[in-house]
mmCIF file of C-alpha atoms in Angstrom:
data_model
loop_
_atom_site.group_PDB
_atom_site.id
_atom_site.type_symbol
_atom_site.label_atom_id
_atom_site.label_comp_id
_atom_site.label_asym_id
_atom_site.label_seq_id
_atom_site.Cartn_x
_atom_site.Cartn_y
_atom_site.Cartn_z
ATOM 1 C CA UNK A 1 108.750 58.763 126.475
ATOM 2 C CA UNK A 2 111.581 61.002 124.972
ATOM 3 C CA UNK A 3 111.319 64.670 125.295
ATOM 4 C CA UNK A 4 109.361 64.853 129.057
ATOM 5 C CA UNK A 5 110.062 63.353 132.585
ATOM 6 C CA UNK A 6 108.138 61.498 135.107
ATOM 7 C CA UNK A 7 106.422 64.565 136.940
ATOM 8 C CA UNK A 8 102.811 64.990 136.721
ATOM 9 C CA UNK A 9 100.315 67.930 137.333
ATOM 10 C CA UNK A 10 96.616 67.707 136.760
ATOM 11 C CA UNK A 11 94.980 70.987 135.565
ATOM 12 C CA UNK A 12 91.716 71.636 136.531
ATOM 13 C CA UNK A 13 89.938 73.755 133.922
ATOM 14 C CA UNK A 14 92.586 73.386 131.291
ATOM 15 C CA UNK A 15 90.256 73.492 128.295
ATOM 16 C CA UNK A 16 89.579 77.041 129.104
ATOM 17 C CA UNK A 17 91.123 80.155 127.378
ATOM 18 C CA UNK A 18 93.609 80.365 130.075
ATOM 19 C CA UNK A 19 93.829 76.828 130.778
ATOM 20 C CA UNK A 20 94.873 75.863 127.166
ATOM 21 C CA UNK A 21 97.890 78.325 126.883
ATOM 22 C CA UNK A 22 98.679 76.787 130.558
ATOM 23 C CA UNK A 23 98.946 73.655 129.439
ATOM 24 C CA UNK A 24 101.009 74.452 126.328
ATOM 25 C CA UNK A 25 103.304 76.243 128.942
ATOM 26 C CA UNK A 26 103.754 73.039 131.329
ATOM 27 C CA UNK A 27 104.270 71.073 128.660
ATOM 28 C CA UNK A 28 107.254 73.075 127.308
ATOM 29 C CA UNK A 29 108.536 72.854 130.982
ATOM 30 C CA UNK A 30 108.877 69.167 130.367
ATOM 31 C CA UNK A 31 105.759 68.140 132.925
ATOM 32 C CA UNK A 32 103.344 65.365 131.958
ATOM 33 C CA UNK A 33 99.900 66.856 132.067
ATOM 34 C CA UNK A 34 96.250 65.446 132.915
ATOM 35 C CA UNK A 35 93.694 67.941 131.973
ATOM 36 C CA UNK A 36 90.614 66.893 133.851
ATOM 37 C CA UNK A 37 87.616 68.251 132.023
ATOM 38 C CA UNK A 38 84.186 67.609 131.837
ATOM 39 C CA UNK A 39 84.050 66.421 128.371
ATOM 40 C CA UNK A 40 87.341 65.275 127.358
ATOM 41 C CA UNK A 41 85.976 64.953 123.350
ATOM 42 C CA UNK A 42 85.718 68.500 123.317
ATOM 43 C CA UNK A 43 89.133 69.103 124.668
ATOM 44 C CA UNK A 44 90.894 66.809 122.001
ATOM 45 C CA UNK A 45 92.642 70.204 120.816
ATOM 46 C CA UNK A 46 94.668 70.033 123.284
ATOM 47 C CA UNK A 47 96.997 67.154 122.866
ATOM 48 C CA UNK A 48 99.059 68.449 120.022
ATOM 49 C CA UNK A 49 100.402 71.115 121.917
ATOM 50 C CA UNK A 50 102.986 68.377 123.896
ATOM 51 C CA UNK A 51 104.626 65.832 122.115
ATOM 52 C CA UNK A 52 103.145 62.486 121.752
ATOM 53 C CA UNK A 53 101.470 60.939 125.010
ATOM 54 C CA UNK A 54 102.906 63.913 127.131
ATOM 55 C CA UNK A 55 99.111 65.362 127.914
ATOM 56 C CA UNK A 56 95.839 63.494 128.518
ATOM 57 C CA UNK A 57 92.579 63.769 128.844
ATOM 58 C CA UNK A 58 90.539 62.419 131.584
ATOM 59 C CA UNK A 59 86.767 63.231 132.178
ATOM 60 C CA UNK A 60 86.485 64.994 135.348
ATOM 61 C CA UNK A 61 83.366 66.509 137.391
ATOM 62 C CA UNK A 62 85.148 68.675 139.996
ATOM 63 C CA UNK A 63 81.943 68.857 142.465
ATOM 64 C CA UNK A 64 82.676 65.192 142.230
ATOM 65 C CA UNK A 65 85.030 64.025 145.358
ATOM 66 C CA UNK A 66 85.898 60.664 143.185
ATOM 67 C CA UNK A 67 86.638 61.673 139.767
ATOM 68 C CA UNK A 68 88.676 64.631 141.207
ATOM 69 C CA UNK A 69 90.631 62.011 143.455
ATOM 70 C CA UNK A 70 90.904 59.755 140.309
ATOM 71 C CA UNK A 71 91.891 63.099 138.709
ATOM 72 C CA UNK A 72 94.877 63.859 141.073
ATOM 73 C CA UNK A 73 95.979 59.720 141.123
ATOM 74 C CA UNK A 74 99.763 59.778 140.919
ATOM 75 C CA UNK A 75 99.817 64.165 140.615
ATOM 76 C CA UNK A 76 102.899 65.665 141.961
ATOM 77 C CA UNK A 77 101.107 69.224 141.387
ATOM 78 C CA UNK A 78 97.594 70.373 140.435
ATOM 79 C CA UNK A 79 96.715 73.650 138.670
ATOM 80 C CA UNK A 80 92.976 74.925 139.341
ATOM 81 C CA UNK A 81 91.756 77.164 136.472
ATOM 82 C CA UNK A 82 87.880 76.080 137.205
ATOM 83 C CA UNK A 83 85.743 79.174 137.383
ATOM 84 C CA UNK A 84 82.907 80.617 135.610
ATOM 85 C CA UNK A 85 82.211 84.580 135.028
ATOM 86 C CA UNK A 86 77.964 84.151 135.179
ATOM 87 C CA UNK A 87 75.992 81.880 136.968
ATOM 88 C CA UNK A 88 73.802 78.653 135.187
ATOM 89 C CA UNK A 89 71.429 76.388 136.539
ATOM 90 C CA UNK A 90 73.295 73.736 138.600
ATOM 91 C CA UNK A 91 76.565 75.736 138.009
ATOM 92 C CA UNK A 92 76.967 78.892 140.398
ATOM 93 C CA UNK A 93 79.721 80.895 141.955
ATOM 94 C CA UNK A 94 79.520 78.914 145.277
ATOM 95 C CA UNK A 95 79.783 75.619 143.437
ATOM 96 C CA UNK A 96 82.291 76.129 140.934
ATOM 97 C CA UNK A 97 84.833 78.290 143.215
ATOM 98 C CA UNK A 98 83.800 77.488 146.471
ATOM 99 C CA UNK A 99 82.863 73.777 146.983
ATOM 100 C CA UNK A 100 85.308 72.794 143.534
ATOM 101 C CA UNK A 101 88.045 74.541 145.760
ATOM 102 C CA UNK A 102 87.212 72.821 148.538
ATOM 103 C CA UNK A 103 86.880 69.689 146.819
ATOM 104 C CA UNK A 104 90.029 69.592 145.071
ATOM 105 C CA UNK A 105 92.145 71.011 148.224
ATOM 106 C CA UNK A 106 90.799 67.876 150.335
ATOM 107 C CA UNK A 107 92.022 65.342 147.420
ATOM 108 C CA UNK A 108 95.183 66.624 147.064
ATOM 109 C CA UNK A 109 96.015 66.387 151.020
ATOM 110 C CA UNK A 110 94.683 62.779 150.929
ATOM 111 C CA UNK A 111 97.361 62.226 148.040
ATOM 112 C CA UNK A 112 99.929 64.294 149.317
ATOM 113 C CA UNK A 113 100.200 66.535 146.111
ATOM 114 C CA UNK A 114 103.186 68.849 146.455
ATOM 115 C CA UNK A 115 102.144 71.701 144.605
ATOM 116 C CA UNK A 116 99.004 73.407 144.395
ATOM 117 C CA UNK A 117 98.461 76.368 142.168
ATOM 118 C CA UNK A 118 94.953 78.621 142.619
ATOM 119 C CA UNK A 119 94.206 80.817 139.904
ATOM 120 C CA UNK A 120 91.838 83.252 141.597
ATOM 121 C CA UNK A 121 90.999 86.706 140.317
ATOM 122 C CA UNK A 122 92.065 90.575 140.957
ATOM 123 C CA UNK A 123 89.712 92.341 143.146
ATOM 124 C CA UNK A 124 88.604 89.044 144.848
ATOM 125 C CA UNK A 125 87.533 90.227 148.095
ATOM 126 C CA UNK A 126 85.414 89.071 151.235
ATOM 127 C CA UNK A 127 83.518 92.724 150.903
ATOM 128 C CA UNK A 128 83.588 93.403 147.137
ATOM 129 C CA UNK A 129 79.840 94.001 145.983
ATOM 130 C CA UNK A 130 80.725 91.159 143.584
ATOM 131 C CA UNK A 131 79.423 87.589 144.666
ATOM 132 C CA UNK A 132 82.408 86.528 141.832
ATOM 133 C CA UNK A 133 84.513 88.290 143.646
ATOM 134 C CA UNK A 134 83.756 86.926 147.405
ATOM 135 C CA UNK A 135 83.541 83.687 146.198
ATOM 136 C CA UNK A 136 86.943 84.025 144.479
ATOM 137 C CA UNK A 137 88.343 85.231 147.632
ATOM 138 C CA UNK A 138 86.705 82.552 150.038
ATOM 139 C CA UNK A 139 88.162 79.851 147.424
ATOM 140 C CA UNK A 140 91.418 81.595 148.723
ATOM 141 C CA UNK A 141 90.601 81.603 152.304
ATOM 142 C CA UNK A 142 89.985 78.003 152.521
ATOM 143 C CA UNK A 143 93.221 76.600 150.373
ATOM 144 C CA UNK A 144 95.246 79.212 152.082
ATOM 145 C CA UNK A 145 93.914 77.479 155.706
ATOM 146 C CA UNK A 146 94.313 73.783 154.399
ATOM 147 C CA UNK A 147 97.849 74.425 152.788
ATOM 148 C CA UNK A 148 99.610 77.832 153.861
ATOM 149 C CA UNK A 149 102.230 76.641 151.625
ATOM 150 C CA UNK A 150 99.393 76.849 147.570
ATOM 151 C CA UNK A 151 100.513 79.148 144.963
ATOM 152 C CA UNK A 152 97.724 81.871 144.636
ATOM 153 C CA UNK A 153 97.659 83.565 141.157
ATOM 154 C CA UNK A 154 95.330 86.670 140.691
ATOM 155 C CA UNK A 155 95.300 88.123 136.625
ATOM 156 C CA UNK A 156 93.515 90.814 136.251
ATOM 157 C CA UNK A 157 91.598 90.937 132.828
ATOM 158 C CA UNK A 158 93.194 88.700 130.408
ATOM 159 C CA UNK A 159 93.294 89.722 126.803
ATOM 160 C CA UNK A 160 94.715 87.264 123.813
ATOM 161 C CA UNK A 161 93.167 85.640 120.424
ATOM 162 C CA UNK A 162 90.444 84.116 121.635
ATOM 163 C CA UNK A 163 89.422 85.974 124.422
ATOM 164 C CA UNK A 164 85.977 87.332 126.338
ATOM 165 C CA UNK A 165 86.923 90.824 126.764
ATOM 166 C CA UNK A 166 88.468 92.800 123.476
ATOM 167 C CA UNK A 167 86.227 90.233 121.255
ATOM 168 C CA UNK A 168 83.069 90.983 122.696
ATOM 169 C CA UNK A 169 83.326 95.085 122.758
ATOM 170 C CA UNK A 170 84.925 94.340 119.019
ATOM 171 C CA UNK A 171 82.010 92.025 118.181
ATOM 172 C CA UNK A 172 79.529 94.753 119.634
ATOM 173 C CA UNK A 173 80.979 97.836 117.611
ATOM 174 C CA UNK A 174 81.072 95.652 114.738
ATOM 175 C CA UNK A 175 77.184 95.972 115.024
ATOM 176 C CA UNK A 176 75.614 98.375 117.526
ATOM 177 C CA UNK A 177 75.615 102.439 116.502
ATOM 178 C CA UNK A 178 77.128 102.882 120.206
ATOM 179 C CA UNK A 179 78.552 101.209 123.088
ATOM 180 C CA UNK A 180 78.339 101.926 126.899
ATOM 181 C CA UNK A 181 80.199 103.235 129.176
ATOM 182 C CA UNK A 182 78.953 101.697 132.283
ATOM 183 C CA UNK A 183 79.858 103.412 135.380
ATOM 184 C CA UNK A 184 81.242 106.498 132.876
ATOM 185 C CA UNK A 185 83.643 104.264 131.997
ATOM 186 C CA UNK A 186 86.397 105.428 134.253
ATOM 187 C CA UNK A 187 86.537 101.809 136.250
ATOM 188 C CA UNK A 188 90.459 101.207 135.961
ATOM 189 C CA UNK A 189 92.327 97.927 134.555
ATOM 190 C CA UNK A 190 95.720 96.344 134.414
ATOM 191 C CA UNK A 191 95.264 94.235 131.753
ATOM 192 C CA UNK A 192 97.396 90.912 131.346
ATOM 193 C CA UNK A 193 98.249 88.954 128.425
ATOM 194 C CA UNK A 194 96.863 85.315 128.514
ATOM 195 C CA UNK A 195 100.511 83.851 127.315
ATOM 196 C CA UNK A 196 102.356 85.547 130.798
ATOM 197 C CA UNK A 197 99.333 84.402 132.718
ATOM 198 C CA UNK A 198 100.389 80.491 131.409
ATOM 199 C CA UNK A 199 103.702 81.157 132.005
ATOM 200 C CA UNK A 200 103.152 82.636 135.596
ATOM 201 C CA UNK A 201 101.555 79.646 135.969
ATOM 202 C CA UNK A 202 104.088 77.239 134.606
ATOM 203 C CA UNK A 203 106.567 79.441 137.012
ATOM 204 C CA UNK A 204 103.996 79.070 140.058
ATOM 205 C CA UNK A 205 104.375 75.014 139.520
ATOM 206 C CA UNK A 206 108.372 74.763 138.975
ATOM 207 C CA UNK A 207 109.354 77.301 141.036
ATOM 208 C CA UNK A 208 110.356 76.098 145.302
ATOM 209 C CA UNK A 209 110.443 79.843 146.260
ATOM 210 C CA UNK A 210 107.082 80.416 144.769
ATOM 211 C CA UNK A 211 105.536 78.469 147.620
ATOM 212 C CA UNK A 212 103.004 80.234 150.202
ATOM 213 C CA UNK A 213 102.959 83.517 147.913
ATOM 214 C CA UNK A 214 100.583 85.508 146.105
ATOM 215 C CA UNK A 215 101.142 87.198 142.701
ATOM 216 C CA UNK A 216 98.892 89.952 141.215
ATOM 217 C CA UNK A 217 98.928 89.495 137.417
ATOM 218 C CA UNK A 218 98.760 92.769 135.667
ATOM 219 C CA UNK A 219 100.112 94.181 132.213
ATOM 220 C CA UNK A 220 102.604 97.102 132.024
ATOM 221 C CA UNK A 221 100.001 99.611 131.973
ATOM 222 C CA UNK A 222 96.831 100.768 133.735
ATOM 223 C CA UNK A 223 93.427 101.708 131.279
ATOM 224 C CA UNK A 224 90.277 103.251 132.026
ATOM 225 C CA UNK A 225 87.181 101.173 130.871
ATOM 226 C CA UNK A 226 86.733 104.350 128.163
ATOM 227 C CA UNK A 227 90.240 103.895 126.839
ATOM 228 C CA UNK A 228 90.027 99.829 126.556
ATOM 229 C CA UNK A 229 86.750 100.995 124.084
ATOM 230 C CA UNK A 230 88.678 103.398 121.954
ATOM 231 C CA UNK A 231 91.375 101.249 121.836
ATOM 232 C CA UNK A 232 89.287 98.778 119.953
ATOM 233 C CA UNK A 233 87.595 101.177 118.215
ATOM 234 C CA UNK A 234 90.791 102.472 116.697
ATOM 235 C CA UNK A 235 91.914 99.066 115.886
ATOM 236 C CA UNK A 236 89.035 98.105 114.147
ATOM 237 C CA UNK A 237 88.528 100.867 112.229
ATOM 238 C CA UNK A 238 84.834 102.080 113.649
ATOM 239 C CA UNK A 239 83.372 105.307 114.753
ATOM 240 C CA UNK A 240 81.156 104.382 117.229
ATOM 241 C CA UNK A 241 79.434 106.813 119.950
ATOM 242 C CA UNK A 242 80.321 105.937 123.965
ATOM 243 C CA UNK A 243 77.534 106.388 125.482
ATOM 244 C CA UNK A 244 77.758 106.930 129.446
ATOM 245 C CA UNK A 245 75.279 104.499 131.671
ATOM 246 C CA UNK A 246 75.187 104.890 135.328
ATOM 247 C CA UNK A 247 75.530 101.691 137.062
ATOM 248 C CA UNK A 248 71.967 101.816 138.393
ATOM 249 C CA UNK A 249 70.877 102.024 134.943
ATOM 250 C CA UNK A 250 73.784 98.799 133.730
ATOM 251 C CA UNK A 251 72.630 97.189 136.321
ATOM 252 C CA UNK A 252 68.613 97.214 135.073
ATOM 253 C CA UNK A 253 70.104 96.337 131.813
ATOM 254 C CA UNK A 254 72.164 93.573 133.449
ATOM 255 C CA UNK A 255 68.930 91.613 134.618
ATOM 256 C CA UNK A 256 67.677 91.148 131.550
ATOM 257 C CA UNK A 257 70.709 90.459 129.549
ATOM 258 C CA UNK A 258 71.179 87.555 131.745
ATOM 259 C CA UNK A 259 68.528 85.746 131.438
ATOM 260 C CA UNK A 260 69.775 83.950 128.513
ATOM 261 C CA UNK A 261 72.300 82.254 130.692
ATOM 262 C CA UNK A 262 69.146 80.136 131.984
ATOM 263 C CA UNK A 263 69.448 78.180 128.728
ATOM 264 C CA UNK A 264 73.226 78.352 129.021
ATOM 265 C CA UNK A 265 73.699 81.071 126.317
ATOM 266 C CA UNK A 266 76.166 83.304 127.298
ATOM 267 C CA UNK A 267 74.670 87.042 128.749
ATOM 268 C CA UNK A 268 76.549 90.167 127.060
ATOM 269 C CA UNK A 269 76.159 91.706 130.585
ATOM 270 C CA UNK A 270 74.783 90.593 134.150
ATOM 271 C CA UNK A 271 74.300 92.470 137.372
ATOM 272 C CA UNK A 272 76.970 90.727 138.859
ATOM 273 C CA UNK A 273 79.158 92.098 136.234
ATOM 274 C CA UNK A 274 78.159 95.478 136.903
ATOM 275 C CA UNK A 275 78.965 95.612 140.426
ATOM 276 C CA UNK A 276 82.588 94.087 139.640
ATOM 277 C CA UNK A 277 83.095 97.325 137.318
ATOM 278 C CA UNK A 278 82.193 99.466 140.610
ATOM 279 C CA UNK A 279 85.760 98.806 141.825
ATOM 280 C CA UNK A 280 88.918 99.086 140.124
ATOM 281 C CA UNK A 281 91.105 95.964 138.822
ATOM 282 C CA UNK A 282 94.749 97.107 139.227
ATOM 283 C CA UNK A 283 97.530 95.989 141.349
ATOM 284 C CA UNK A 284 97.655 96.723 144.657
ATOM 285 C CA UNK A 285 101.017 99.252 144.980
ATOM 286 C CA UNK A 286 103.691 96.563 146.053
ATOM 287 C CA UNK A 287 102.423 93.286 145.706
ATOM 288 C CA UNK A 288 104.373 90.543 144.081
ATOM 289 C CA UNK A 289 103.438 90.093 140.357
ATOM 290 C CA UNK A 290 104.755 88.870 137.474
ATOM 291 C CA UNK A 291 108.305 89.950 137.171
ATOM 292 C CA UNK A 292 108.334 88.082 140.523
ATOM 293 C CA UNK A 293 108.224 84.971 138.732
ATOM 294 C CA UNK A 294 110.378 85.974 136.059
ATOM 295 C CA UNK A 295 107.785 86.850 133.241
ATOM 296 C CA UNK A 296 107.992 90.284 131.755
ATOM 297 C CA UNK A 297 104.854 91.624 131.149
ATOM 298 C CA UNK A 298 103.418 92.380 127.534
ATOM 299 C CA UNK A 299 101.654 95.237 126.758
ATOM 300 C CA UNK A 300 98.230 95.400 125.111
ATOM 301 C CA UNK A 301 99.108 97.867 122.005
ATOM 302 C CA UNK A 302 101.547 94.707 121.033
ATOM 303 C CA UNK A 303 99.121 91.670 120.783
ATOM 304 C CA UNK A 304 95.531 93.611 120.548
ATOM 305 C CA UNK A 305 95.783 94.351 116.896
ATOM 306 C CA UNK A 306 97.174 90.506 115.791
ATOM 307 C CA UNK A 307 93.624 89.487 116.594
ATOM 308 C CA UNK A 308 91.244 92.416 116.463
ATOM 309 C CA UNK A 309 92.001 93.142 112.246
ATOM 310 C CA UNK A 310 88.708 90.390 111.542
ATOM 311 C CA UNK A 311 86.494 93.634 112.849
ATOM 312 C CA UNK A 312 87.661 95.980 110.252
ATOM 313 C CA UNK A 313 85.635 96.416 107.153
ATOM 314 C CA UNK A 314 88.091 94.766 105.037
ATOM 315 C CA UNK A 315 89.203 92.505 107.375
ATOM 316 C CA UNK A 316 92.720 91.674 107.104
ATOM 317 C CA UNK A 317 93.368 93.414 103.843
ATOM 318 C CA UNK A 318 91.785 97.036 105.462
ATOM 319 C CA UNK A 319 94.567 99.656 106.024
ATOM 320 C CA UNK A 320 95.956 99.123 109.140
ATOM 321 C CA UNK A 321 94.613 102.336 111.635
ATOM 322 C CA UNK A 322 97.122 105.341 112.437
ATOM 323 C CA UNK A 323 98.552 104.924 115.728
#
């Protein structure tokens, strides 16, 4: 098998927006790579970004002790991207972070995986108002206790082609007269792009010193929620009013947004959402991040408008906005 070696990591999660850039990252770094997901078909996307036979697919339930053992089977490091940003019937917060966590933590002792990598969150906190957030940082808790020596990642909002954030509040002023700013919009962010996140990752694996740390993943700069939304709005070309909404009012609107998540249709806001925008989601001043792993961050005015042009009127033939 010319062009990778005999180590293997199993990625938990990697069909994800994070996950896939992950697992374009490890495979660069010469790793074989299993990318346990719940429905391998969908995931077939995947394989093309090693060469031939370096990544596979295996069907994977993580609340499920034996396909995550037969998931980790011959692993020499794991990678656990398995989270979910709204809860679903049969699939909340304590499930998927908490007893995944635990799950996959237990496996790997019984097969003596060397490595294990936690991608948790920024802001994950036992007291943050956020049940996201506490589970996050009781997934933490509990690897941290079974192996002192895990890799815990934290990214702060992660913006690239394809992501959850930028799109949506494009999408939105694409179509809506006005968009909110919830909380007054002065919650602060560090946002990261999803490409260092993989390769923080990819780092996190490889690297021997890397062992028992924590990194804080945040881009070069800090924004206010207010200028993430004119940011967009400049790229794309729209005039849209920002209207301010108090979180006791984001949070009424938050209950009913998410009840389409009952039929599995993502909500374009929840109540648990809300309360994560009470706090900011910045570095703490002096923790480890990602020039710590050798990764120099990329700022947002450099990628943003390579993927935010298809919500111009014009799309990618409009004139491109002033700076």
């Amino acid at each position: 098998m010319a062009g990778f070696d005999s180590r293997l990591v199993t990625v938990f999660g990697g069909s994800g927006f994070i996950g896939a850039q992950a697992v374009r990252a490890l495979a660069k770094q010469g790793w074989r790579v299993r990318v346990a997901v719940r429905n391998p078909v969908t995931a077939n996307e995947l394989q093309p970004l090693g060469d031939v036979g370096q990544i596979q697919l295996t069907r994977c339930d993580v609340t499920n002790a034996d396909d995550v053992a037969r998931a980790l089977k011959g692993a020499d490091a794991l990678v656990n991207l398995v989270g979910v940003l709204f809860e679903t019937p049969g699939r909340g917060f304590h499930k998927m972070h908490v007893e995944a966590a635990q799950t996959i933590t237990e496996a790997a002792q019984a097969q003596g995986v060397a490595r294990i990598v936690q991608v948790s969150a920024l802001g994950a906190a036992a007291d943050s108002p956020s049940l996201y957030a506490r589970t996050k940082a009781q997934a933490e808790r509990l690897i941290r206790d079974a192996r002192p020596d895990a890799v815990i990642l934290r990214p702060s909002v992660v913006f690239g082609m394809g992501d959850g954030f930028l799109n949506r509040f494009a999408a939105m002023a694409a179509l809506a007269p006005a968009l909110p700013l919830v909380g007054g919009g002065e919650t602060k962010f560090q946002p990261a792009y999803v490409g260092d996140v993989a390769q923080a990752i990819a780092q996190a694996v490889i690297r021997p010193d890397a062992a028992g740390r924590t990194f804080e993943l945040g881009g070069p700069a800090v924004y206010s929620f207010k200028d993430i939304l004119q940011l967009i709005l400049r790229e794309t070309g729209r005039s849209r009013l920002l209207v301010p909404m108090p979180f006791f009012a984001a949070r009424m609107v938050g209950a009913l947004a998410q009840i389409t998540a009952v039929i599995g249709v993502a909500p374009v806001l929840t109540v648990d959402q809300t309360r994560l925008l009470e706090r900011d989601n910045v570095v703490t001043p002096g923790a480890e991040g990602l020039a710590d792993l050798g990764v120099q961050p990329t700022g947002l005015e450099a990628i943003a408008p390579s993927y935010l042009w298809r919500y111009r009127v014009g799309g990618q033939f409009a004139e491109r906005p002033a700076a």
